[in-house]
Amino acid sequence: MPQLHLHLLSDSTGETLEMLAKAALAQFEGSDVIRHFWPMVRSQQHLDRIMAEIASNPGLVFYTLVNADTRLRLEEHCRSLALPVVAVLDAAVDALEAALGQHPKARPGRQHVMDEAYFARVDAIHYTIAHDDGVNWENWEEADIVLAGVSRSSKTPTSIYLANRGYKVANIPVVVESPPPAALFGLKHPLVVGLTTAPDRLIQVRRNRLLSLGQAPETAYVEEDRVAKEVQYARRMFADNGWPVIDVTRRSIEEAAAAIINLYSEFRGGHGQVNP
């Protein structure tokens, strides 16, 4: 399989472009792709410097540039080098323009403006970090979502991902020997979601964690019967309280978060009721 140089040019942080490229590349397993990331391209002089690098590593060019002159210059450069170039957001923007009957603003980084939603997301991130691993349970009623699950069931990374989407999230480890605070069972505002996983997968994750910390990989923490009982105990708690459950065994963080967001939308749409 030939090697491909993929150049990503953005006039903002490039986060959107990176995600789109990653999603597209996921469809091509085993591909040999070298990504070159060029954010904050807002002048023709900057673009000209980048084009010298692109000429040294010719390949495919993806871009999200809103300035008409910069776009035109990029396309001319690529045409002179016989390089394919793709404006990855144009189809979506054109469709919205036609549907809304409104011209786009054509200002770089508009999705990152510091509006009310931006500060709400920052607030959600602060809240989530301050309520990780059962800390500050007295404030759980302020959360949008509370995640419960045994150790290493992806609670923290899922919480952080959801916080970046604007949700205030607290999480609590379910430990057989240490029942959670009674407040967990009387929450009214937040949606409580149980995270579960297959015991054998959990053992593998925990063993890798112990090895990364330089600790003995064979302890009660990864003992098969004990782990199975932990998972069973947590699932019984979820069922007894009517909490919806997400199995993260074969789900990525993004997939688990998407499922939780769907549950939350149903929860809020049903005025606090969700079907487990």
PDB file of C-alpha atoms in Angstrom:
ATOM      1  CA  MET A   1       0.000   0.000   0.000  1.00  0.00           C
ATOM      2  CA  PRO A   2       1.509   3.376  -0.988  1.00  0.00           C
ATOM      3  CA  GLN A   3       2.275   6.021   1.605  1.00  0.00           C
ATOM      4  CA  LEU A   4       0.073   9.138   1.570  1.00  0.00           C
ATOM      5  CA  HIS A   5       0.899  12.588   2.894  1.00  0.00           C
ATOM      6  CA  LEU A   6      -2.319  14.250   4.101  1.00  0.00           C
ATOM      7  CA  HIS A   7      -2.078  18.007   4.663  1.00  0.00           C
ATOM      8  CA  LEU A   8      -4.705  19.623   6.911  1.00  0.00           C
ATOM      9  CA  LEU A   9      -4.973  23.421   6.653  1.00  0.00           C
ATOM     10  CA  SER A  10      -7.270  25.467   8.880  1.00  0.00           C
ATOM     11  CA  ASP A  11      -7.675  29.168   9.624  1.00  0.00           C
ATOM     12  CA  SER A  12      -8.654  28.311  13.205  1.00  0.00           C
ATOM     13  CA  THR A  13      -7.572  25.656  15.701  1.00  0.00           C
ATOM     14  CA  GLY A  14      -8.153  22.870  13.183  1.00  0.00           C
ATOM     15  CA  GLU A  15     -10.025  20.712  15.684  1.00  0.00           C
ATOM     16  CA  THR A  16     -12.988  20.215  13.339  1.00  0.00           C
ATOM     17  CA  LEU A  17     -10.739  19.374  10.399  1.00  0.00           C
ATOM     18  CA  GLU A  18      -8.746  16.868  12.451  1.00  0.00           C
ATOM     19  CA  MET A  19     -11.913  15.096  13.582  1.00  0.00           C
ATOM     20  CA  LEU A  20     -13.251  14.903  10.035  1.00  0.00           C
ATOM     21  CA  ALA A  21      -9.956  13.539   8.734  1.00  0.00           C
ATOM     22  CA  LYS A  22      -9.782  11.006  11.555  1.00  0.00           C
ATOM     23  CA  ALA A  23     -13.351   9.840  10.876  1.00  0.00           C
ATOM     24  CA  ALA A  24     -12.630   9.430   7.164  1.00  0.00           C
ATOM     25  CA  LEU A  25      -9.319   7.617   7.742  1.00  0.00           C
ATOM     26  CA  ALA A  26     -11.027   5.165  10.099  1.00  0.00           C
ATOM     27  CA  GLN A  27     -12.624   3.641   7.011  1.00  0.00           C
ATOM     28  CA  PHE A  28      -9.208   2.622   5.638  1.00  0.00           C
ATOM     29  CA  GLU A  29      -7.603   0.091   7.958  1.00  0.00           C
ATOM     30  CA  GLY A  30      -3.882  -0.425   7.630  1.00  0.00           C
ATOM     31  CA  SER A  31      -3.400   2.662   5.478  1.00  0.00           C
ATOM     32  CA  ASP A  32      -0.009   4.365   5.636  1.00  0.00           C
ATOM     33  CA  VAL A  33      -0.947   8.014   6.076  1.00  0.00           C
ATOM     34  CA  ILE A  34       1.304  10.764   7.396  1.00  0.00           C
ATOM     35  CA  ARG A  35      -0.732  13.724   8.592  1.00  0.00           C
ATOM     36  CA  HIS A  36       0.672  17.254   8.422  1.00  0.00           C
ATOM     37  CA  PHE A  37      -1.295  19.738  10.510  1.00  0.00           C
ATOM     38  CA  TRP A  38      -1.292  23.446   9.630  1.00  0.00           C
ATOM     39  CA  PRO A  39      -3.598  25.490  11.940  1.00  0.00           C
ATOM     40  CA  MET A  40      -4.199  29.258  12.117  1.00  0.00           C
ATOM     41  CA  VAL A  41      -3.528  29.919   8.414  1.00  0.00           C
ATOM     42  CA  ARG A  42      -4.836  33.463   8.122  1.00  0.00           C
ATOM     43  CA  SER A  43      -2.531  35.197   5.674  1.00  0.00           C
ATOM     44  CA  GLN A  44      -1.266  34.540   2.179  1.00  0.00           C
ATOM     45  CA  GLN A  45       2.317  34.914   3.411  1.00  0.00           C
ATOM     46  CA  HIS A  46       1.757  32.133   5.951  1.00  0.00           C
ATOM     47  CA  LEU A  47       0.145  29.998   3.260  1.00  0.00           C
ATOM     48  CA  ASP A  48       3.110  30.519   0.904  1.00  0.00           C
ATOM     49  CA  ARG A  49       5.509  29.228   3.568  1.00  0.00           C
ATOM     50  CA  ILE A  50       3.321  26.175   4.119  1.00  0.00           C
ATOM     51  CA  MET A  51       3.124  25.451   0.402  1.00  0.00           C
ATOM     52  CA  ALA A  52       6.901  25.047   0.291  1.00  0.00           C
ATOM     53  CA  GLU A  53       6.558  22.252   2.853  1.00  0.00           C
ATOM     54  CA  ILE A  54       3.635  20.702   0.974  1.00  0.00           C
ATOM     55  CA  ALA A  55       5.653  20.746  -2.236  1.00  0.00           C
ATOM     56  CA  SER A  56       8.370  18.765  -0.420  1.00  0.00           C
ATOM     57  CA  ASN A  57       5.813  16.164   0.684  1.00  0.00           C
ATOM     58  CA  PRO A  58       3.142  16.129  -2.023  1.00  0.00           C
ATOM     59  CA  GLY A  59      -0.120  14.388  -1.304  1.00  0.00           C
ATOM     60  CA  LEU A  60      -3.748  15.167  -0.561  1.00  0.00           C
ATOM     61  CA  VAL A  61      -4.816  18.550   0.842  1.00  0.00           C
ATOM     62  CA  PHE A  62      -7.858  19.055   3.084  1.00  0.00           C
ATOM     63  CA  TYR A  63      -8.759  22.564   4.181  1.00  0.00           C
ATOM     64  CA  THR A  64     -11.234  24.665   6.119  1.00  0.00           C
ATOM     65  CA  LEU A  65     -10.460  28.242   5.085  1.00  0.00           C
ATOM     66  CA  VAL A  66     -13.166  30.902   4.905  1.00  0.00           C
ATOM     67  CA  ASN A  67     -11.216  33.816   3.430  1.00  0.00           C
ATOM     68  CA  ALA A  68     -11.905  33.838  -0.318  1.00  0.00           C
ATOM     69  CA  ASP A  69      -8.464  35.163  -1.313  1.00  0.00           C
ATOM     70  CA  THR A  70      -6.612  32.603   0.821  1.00  0.00           C
ATOM     71  CA  ARG A  71      -8.768  29.790  -0.526  1.00  0.00           C
ATOM     72  CA  LEU A  72      -8.132  30.871  -4.108  1.00  0.00           C
ATOM     73  CA  ARG A  73      -4.377  31.091  -3.537  1.00  0.00           C
ATOM     74  CA  LEU A  74      -4.302  27.625  -1.969  1.00  0.00           C
ATOM     75  CA  GLU A  75      -6.230  26.119  -4.868  1.00  0.00           C
ATOM     76  CA  GLU A  76      -3.929  27.802  -7.388  1.00  0.00           C
ATOM     77  CA  HIS A  77      -0.860  26.466  -5.595  1.00  0.00           C
ATOM     78  CA  CYS A  78      -2.315  22.959  -5.493  1.00  0.00           C
ATOM     79  CA  ARG A  79      -3.285  23.133  -9.157  1.00  0.00           C
ATOM     80  CA  SER A  80       0.260  24.143 -10.132  1.00  0.00           C
ATOM     81  CA  LEU A  81       1.603  21.160  -8.143  1.00  0.00           C
ATOM     82  CA  ALA A  82      -1.092  18.823  -9.530  1.00  0.00           C
ATOM     83  CA  LEU A  83      -2.267  18.044  -5.999  1.00  0.00           C
ATOM     84  CA  PRO A  84      -5.887  17.145  -5.158  1.00  0.00           C
ATOM     85  CA  VAL A  85      -7.448  19.655  -2.753  1.00  0.00           C
ATOM     86  CA  VAL A  86     -10.719  19.290  -0.836  1.00  0.00           C
ATOM     87  CA  ALA A  87     -12.753  21.981   0.981  1.00  0.00           C
ATOM     88  CA  VAL A  88     -14.214  19.552   3.497  1.00  0.00           C
ATOM     89  CA  LEU A  89     -16.977  21.787   4.902  1.00  0.00           C
ATOM     90  CA  ASP A  90     -18.219  23.343   1.660  1.00  0.00           C
ATOM     91  CA  ALA A  91     -20.957  20.797   0.964  1.00  0.00           C
ATOM     92  CA  ALA A  92     -22.428  21.212   4.467  1.00  0.00           C
ATOM     93  CA  VAL A  93     -22.202  25.024   4.369  1.00  0.00           C
ATOM     94  CA  ASP A  94     -23.752  25.170   0.874  1.00  0.00           C
ATOM     95  CA  ALA A  95     -26.641  22.935   1.950  1.00  0.00           C
ATOM     96  CA  LEU A  96     -27.301  25.078   5.038  1.00  0.00           C
ATOM     97  CA  GLU A  97     -27.127  28.259   2.955  1.00  0.00           C
ATOM     98  CA  ALA A  98     -29.740  26.895   0.568  1.00  0.00           C
ATOM     99  CA  ALA A  99     -31.993  25.612   3.353  1.00  0.00           C
ATOM    100  CA  LEU A 100     -31.754  28.736   5.527  1.00  0.00           C
ATOM    101  CA  GLY A 101     -31.674  31.307   2.738  1.00  0.00           C
ATOM    102  CA  GLN A 102     -28.833  33.046   4.537  1.00  0.00           C
ATOM    103  CA  HIS A 103     -25.235  33.729   3.547  1.00  0.00           C
ATOM    104  CA  PRO A 104     -22.491  32.354   5.845  1.00  0.00           C
ATOM    105  CA  LYS A 105     -20.505  34.886   7.873  1.00  0.00           C
ATOM    106  CA  ALA A 106     -17.126  33.733   6.460  1.00  0.00           C
ATOM    107  CA  ARG A 107     -15.220  34.515   9.640  1.00  0.00           C
ATOM    108  CA  PRO A 108     -12.511  32.083  10.813  1.00  0.00           C
ATOM    109  CA  GLY A 109     -13.031  30.321  14.142  1.00  0.00           C
ATOM    110  CA  ARG A 110     -16.694  31.264  14.548  1.00  0.00           C
ATOM    111  CA  GLN A 111     -17.355  27.920  16.261  1.00  0.00           C
ATOM    112  CA  HIS A 112     -14.893  28.959  18.969  1.00  0.00           C
ATOM    113  CA  VAL A 113     -16.368  32.361  19.851  1.00  0.00           C
ATOM    114  CA  MET A 114     -16.568  33.013  23.579  1.00  0.00           C
ATOM    115  CA  ASP A 115     -20.335  33.193  23.846  1.00  0.00           C
ATOM    116  CA  GLU A 116     -22.645  31.957  26.596  1.00  0.00           C
ATOM    117  CA  ALA A 117     -22.343  28.355  25.406  1.00  0.00           C
ATOM    118  CA  TYR A 118     -18.537  28.583  25.553  1.00  0.00           C
ATOM    119  CA  PHE A 119     -18.523  29.710  29.181  1.00  0.00           C
ATOM    120  CA  ALA A 120     -21.139  27.086  30.050  1.00  0.00           C
ATOM    121  CA  ARG A 121     -18.800  24.427  28.641  1.00  0.00           C
ATOM    122  CA  VAL A 122     -15.871  25.784  30.663  1.00  0.00           C
ATOM    123  CA  ASP A 123     -18.064  25.700  33.765  1.00  0.00           C
ATOM    124  CA  ALA A 124     -19.019  22.099  33.000  1.00  0.00           C
ATOM    125  CA  ILE A 125     -15.358  21.103  32.700  1.00  0.00           C
ATOM    126  CA  HIS A 126     -14.509  22.753  36.031  1.00  0.00           C
ATOM    127  CA  TYR A 127     -17.453  21.039  37.713  1.00  0.00           C
ATOM    128  CA  THR A 128     -16.576  17.626  36.272  1.00  0.00           C
ATOM    129  CA  ILE A 129     -12.924  17.783  37.326  1.00  0.00           C
ATOM    130  CA  ALA A 130     -13.969  18.822  40.848  1.00  0.00           C
ATOM    131  CA  HIS A 131     -16.432  15.899  41.122  1.00  0.00           C
ATOM    132  CA  ASP A 132     -14.300  13.021  39.878  1.00  0.00           C
ATOM    133  CA  ASP A 133     -14.125   9.664  41.663  1.00  0.00           C
ATOM    134  CA  GLY A 134     -16.808  10.394  44.257  1.00  0.00           C
ATOM    135  CA  VAL A 135     -15.377  13.723  45.433  1.00  0.00           C
ATOM    136  CA  ASN A 136     -17.735  16.502  46.607  1.00  0.00           C
ATOM    137  CA  TRP A 137     -20.804  14.270  46.538  1.00  0.00           C
ATOM    138  CA  GLU A 138     -22.700  16.943  48.484  1.00  0.00           C
ATOM    139  CA  ASN A 139     -23.020  18.903  45.203  1.00  0.00           C
ATOM    140  CA  TRP A 140     -24.206  16.063  42.975  1.00  0.00           C
ATOM    141  CA  GLU A 141     -27.674  17.565  42.677  1.00  0.00           C
ATOM    142  CA  GLU A 142     -26.100  20.299  40.528  1.00  0.00           C
ATOM    143  CA  ALA A 143     -24.862  17.750  37.987  1.00  0.00           C
ATOM    144  CA  ASP A 144     -26.537  16.957  34.694  1.00  0.00           C
ATOM    145  CA  ILE A 145     -25.270  13.378  34.715  1.00  0.00           C
ATOM    146  CA  VAL A 146     -23.804  11.087  37.379  1.00  0.00           C
ATOM    147  CA  LEU A 147     -21.848   8.037  36.214  1.00  0.00           C
ATOM    148  CA  ALA A 148     -21.472   5.011  38.479  1.00  0.00           C
ATOM    149  CA  GLY A 149     -19.327   1.963  37.863  1.00  0.00           C
ATOM    150  CA  VAL A 150     -16.597  -0.280  39.203  1.00  0.00           C
ATOM    151  CA  SER A 151     -12.957   0.772  39.034  1.00  0.00           C
ATOM    152  CA  ARG A 152     -11.556   1.108  35.473  1.00  0.00           C
ATOM    153  CA  SER A 153     -14.939   1.145  33.746  1.00  0.00           C
ATOM    154  CA  SER A 154     -14.099   4.378  31.852  1.00  0.00           C
ATOM    155  CA  LYS A 155     -15.941   6.729  34.217  1.00  0.00           C
ATOM    156  CA  THR A 156     -13.376   9.531  34.263  1.00  0.00           C
ATOM    157  CA  PRO A 157     -12.538   9.742  30.525  1.00  0.00           C
ATOM    158  CA  THR A 158     -16.242   9.511  29.656  1.00  0.00           C
ATOM    159  CA  SER A 159     -17.005  12.270  32.175  1.00  0.00           C
ATOM    160  CA  ILE A 160     -14.340  14.541  30.706  1.00  0.00           C
ATOM    161  CA  TYR A 161     -15.561  13.907  27.173  1.00  0.00           C
ATOM    162  CA  LEU A 162     -19.136  14.768  28.192  1.00  0.00           C
ATOM    163  CA  ALA A 163     -17.910  17.879  30.005  1.00  0.00           C
ATOM    164  CA  ASN A 164     -16.306  19.054  26.773  1.00  0.00           C
ATOM    165  CA  ARG A 165     -19.746  18.705  25.215  1.00  0.00           C
ATOM    166  CA  GLY A 166     -21.143  21.015  27.926  1.00  0.00           C
ATOM    167  CA  TYR A 167     -22.533  18.520  30.483  1.00  0.00           C
ATOM    168  CA  LYS A 168     -21.780  18.771  34.191  1.00  0.00           C
ATOM    169  CA  VAL A 169     -20.794  15.236  35.166  1.00  0.00           C
ATOM    170  CA  ALA A 170     -19.928  13.620  38.483  1.00  0.00           C
ATOM    171  CA  ASN A 171     -18.757  10.039  38.814  1.00  0.00           C
ATOM    172  CA  ILE A 172     -18.627   7.545  41.656  1.00  0.00           C
ATOM    173  CA  PRO A 173     -16.776   4.229  41.938  1.00  0.00           C
ATOM    174  CA  VAL A 174     -18.914   1.285  42.990  1.00  0.00           C
ATOM    175  CA  VAL A 175     -16.976  -0.650  45.635  1.00  0.00           C
ATOM    176  CA  VAL A 176     -18.396  -3.744  47.333  1.00  0.00           C
ATOM    177  CA  GLU A 177     -16.731  -2.978  50.665  1.00  0.00           C
ATOM    178  CA  SER A 178     -17.666   0.719  50.638  1.00  0.00           C
ATOM    179  CA  PRO A 179     -21.268   1.593  49.727  1.00  0.00           C
ATOM    180  CA  PRO A 180     -21.730   4.973  47.985  1.00  0.00           C
ATOM    181  CA  PRO A 181     -23.192   7.970  49.860  1.00  0.00           C
ATOM    182  CA  ALA A 182     -26.919   7.709  50.488  1.00  0.00           C
ATOM    183  CA  ALA A 183     -27.345  10.948  48.516  1.00  0.00           C
ATOM    184  CA  LEU A 184     -26.732   9.000  45.304  1.00  0.00           C
ATOM    185  CA  PHE A 185     -30.046   7.182  45.645  1.00  0.00           C
ATOM    186  CA  GLY A 186     -32.134  10.322  46.178  1.00  0.00           C
ATOM    187  CA  LEU A 187     -30.925  12.516  43.323  1.00  0.00           C
ATOM    188  CA  LYS A 188     -33.683  14.346  41.440  1.00  0.00           C
ATOM    189  CA  HIS A 189     -32.027  16.638  38.878  1.00  0.00           C
ATOM    190  CA  PRO A 190     -29.219  14.547  37.365  1.00  0.00           C
ATOM    191  CA  LEU A 191     -29.538  11.408  35.280  1.00  0.00           C
ATOM    192  CA  VAL A 192     -27.684   8.535  36.951  1.00  0.00           C
ATOM    193  CA  VAL A 193     -26.143   6.084  34.480  1.00  0.00           C
ATOM    194  CA  GLY A 194     -24.442   2.811  35.333  1.00  0.00           C
ATOM    195  CA  LEU A 195     -21.337   1.792  33.379  1.00  0.00           C
ATOM    196  CA  THR A 196     -20.592  -1.904  33.155  1.00  0.00           C
ATOM    197  CA  THR A 197     -18.129  -4.098  31.288  1.00  0.00           C
ATOM    198  CA  ALA A 198     -17.269  -7.750  30.800  1.00  0.00           C
ATOM    199  CA  PRO A 199     -15.178  -9.129  33.712  1.00  0.00           C
ATOM    200  CA  ASP A 200     -12.471 -10.571  31.457  1.00  0.00           C
ATOM    201  CA  ARG A 201     -12.053  -7.246  29.682  1.00  0.00           C
ATOM    202  CA  LEU A 202     -12.002  -5.437  33.036  1.00  0.00           C
ATOM    203  CA  ILE A 203      -9.274  -7.753  34.313  1.00  0.00           C
ATOM    204  CA  GLN A 204      -7.173  -7.010  31.239  1.00  0.00           C
ATOM    205  CA  VAL A 205      -7.580  -3.241  31.670  1.00  0.00           C
ATOM    206  CA  ARG A 206      -6.758  -3.414  35.372  1.00  0.00           C
ATOM    207  CA  ARG A 207      -3.713  -5.610  34.801  1.00  0.00           C
ATOM    208  CA  ASN A 208      -2.390  -3.156  32.214  1.00  0.00           C
ATOM    209  CA  ARG A 209      -2.964  -0.343  34.679  1.00  0.00           C
ATOM    210  CA  LEU A 210      -0.974  -2.133  37.382  1.00  0.00           C
ATOM    211  CA  LEU A 211       1.885  -2.781  34.969  1.00  0.00           C
ATOM    212  CA  SER A 212       1.944   0.887  33.917  1.00  0.00           C
ATOM    213  CA  LEU A 213       2.286   1.841  37.593  1.00  0.00           C
ATOM    214  CA  GLY A 214       5.081  -0.686  38.107  1.00  0.00           C
ATOM    215  CA  GLN A 215       2.978  -2.780  40.493  1.00  0.00           C
ATOM    216  CA  ALA A 216       2.533  -6.551  40.685  1.00  0.00           C
ATOM    217  CA  PRO A 217       0.064  -7.592  37.955  1.00  0.00           C
ATOM    218  CA  GLU A 218      -1.419 -10.415  40.052  1.00  0.00           C
ATOM    219  CA  THR A 219      -3.409  -9.118  43.026  1.00  0.00           C
ATOM    220  CA  ALA A 220      -6.971  -9.368  44.374  1.00  0.00           C
ATOM    221  CA  TYR A 221      -7.704  -6.351  42.144  1.00  0.00           C
ATOM    222  CA  VAL A 222      -7.549  -8.643  39.100  1.00  0.00           C
ATOM    223  CA  GLU A 223      -8.653 -11.930  40.681  1.00  0.00           C
ATOM    224  CA  GLU A 224     -11.305 -13.473  38.428  1.00  0.00           C
ATOM    225  CA  ASP A 225     -13.980 -14.392  41.001  1.00  0.00           C
ATOM    226  CA  ARG A 226     -13.605 -11.120  42.867  1.00  0.00           C
ATOM    227  CA  VAL A 227     -13.925  -9.028  39.697  1.00  0.00           C
ATOM    228  CA  ALA A 228     -16.986 -11.006  38.587  1.00  0.00           C
ATOM    229  CA  LYS A 229     -18.613 -10.347  41.979  1.00  0.00           C
ATOM    230  CA  GLU A 230     -17.802  -6.617  41.706  1.00  0.00           C
ATOM    231  CA  VAL A 231     -19.468  -6.385  38.312  1.00  0.00           C
ATOM    232  CA  GLN A 232     -22.467  -8.390  39.527  1.00  0.00           C
ATOM    233  CA  TYR A 233     -22.794  -6.186  42.632  1.00  0.00           C
ATOM    234  CA  ALA A 234     -22.749  -3.024  40.498  1.00  0.00           C
ATOM    235  CA  ARG A 235     -25.305  -4.363  38.016  1.00  0.00           C
ATOM    236  CA  ARG A 236     -27.620  -5.339  40.872  1.00  0.00           C
ATOM    237  CA  MET A 237     -27.336  -1.795  42.272  1.00  0.00           C
ATOM    238  CA  PHE A 238     -28.183  -0.315  38.861  1.00  0.00           C
ATOM    239  CA  ALA A 239     -31.195  -2.609  38.443  1.00  0.00           C
ATOM    240  CA  ASP A 240     -32.492  -2.029  41.979  1.00  0.00           C
ATOM    241  CA  ASN A 241     -32.519   1.725  41.383  1.00  0.00           C
ATOM    242  CA  GLY A 242     -33.849   1.626  37.837  1.00  0.00           C
ATOM    243  CA  TRP A 243     -30.767   3.344  36.394  1.00  0.00           C
ATOM    244  CA  PRO A 244     -30.033   2.892  32.686  1.00  0.00           C
ATOM    245  CA  VAL A 245     -26.879   0.908  31.964  1.00  0.00           C
ATOM    246  CA  ILE A 246     -24.229   1.334  29.275  1.00  0.00           C
ATOM    247  CA  ASP A 247     -21.985  -1.646  28.517  1.00  0.00           C
ATOM    248  CA  VAL A 248     -18.576  -0.171  27.624  1.00  0.00           C
ATOM    249  CA  THR A 249     -16.886  -3.503  26.856  1.00  0.00           C
ATOM    250  CA  ARG A 250     -16.632  -2.838  23.136  1.00  0.00           C
ATOM    251  CA  ARG A 251     -17.519   0.836  23.054  1.00  0.00           C
ATOM    252  CA  SER A 252     -15.078   3.676  22.595  1.00  0.00           C
ATOM    253  CA  ILE A 253     -15.333   6.680  24.917  1.00  0.00           C
ATOM    254  CA  GLU A 254     -17.045   8.619  22.124  1.00  0.00           C
ATOM    255  CA  GLU A 255     -19.595   5.846  21.522  1.00  0.00           C
ATOM    256  CA  ALA A 256     -20.379   5.497  25.231  1.00  0.00           C
ATOM    257  CA  ALA A 257     -20.785   9.269  25.537  1.00  0.00           C
ATOM    258  CA  ALA A 258     -23.120   9.378  22.522  1.00  0.00           C
ATOM    259  CA  ALA A 259     -25.318   6.698  24.111  1.00  0.00           C
ATOM    260  CA  ILE A 260     -25.367   8.629  27.396  1.00  0.00           C
ATOM    261  CA  ILE A 261     -26.314  11.865  25.610  1.00  0.00           C
ATOM    262  CA  ASN A 262     -29.225  10.042  23.963  1.00  0.00           C
ATOM    263  CA  LEU A 263     -30.365   8.799  27.373  1.00  0.00           C
ATOM    264  CA  TYR A 264     -30.034  12.304  28.807  1.00  0.00           C
ATOM    265  CA  SER A 265     -32.120  13.796  25.990  1.00  0.00           C
ATOM    266  CA  GLU A 266     -34.807  11.207  26.676  1.00  0.00           C
ATOM    267  CA  PHE A 267     -34.520  11.890  30.411  1.00  0.00           C
ATOM    268  CA  ARG A 268     -35.014  15.639  29.975  1.00  0.00           C
ATOM    269  CA  GLY A 269     -37.673  15.212  27.278  1.00  0.00           C
ATOM    270  CA  GLY A 270     -39.610  12.935  29.593  1.00  0.00           C
ATOM    271  CA  HIS A 271     -39.264  15.428  32.470  1.00  0.00           C
ATOM    272  CA  GLY A 272     -36.888  13.257  34.429  1.00  0.00           C
ATOM    273  CA  GLN A 273     -38.101   9.822  33.324  1.00  0.00           C
ATOM    274  CA  VAL A 274     -35.965   7.388  31.366  1.00  0.00           C
ATOM    275  CA  ASN A 275     -36.569   3.796  30.368  1.00  0.00           C
ATOM    276  CA  PRO A 276     -33.654   1.681  31.740  1.00  0.00           C
TER     277      PRO A 276
END
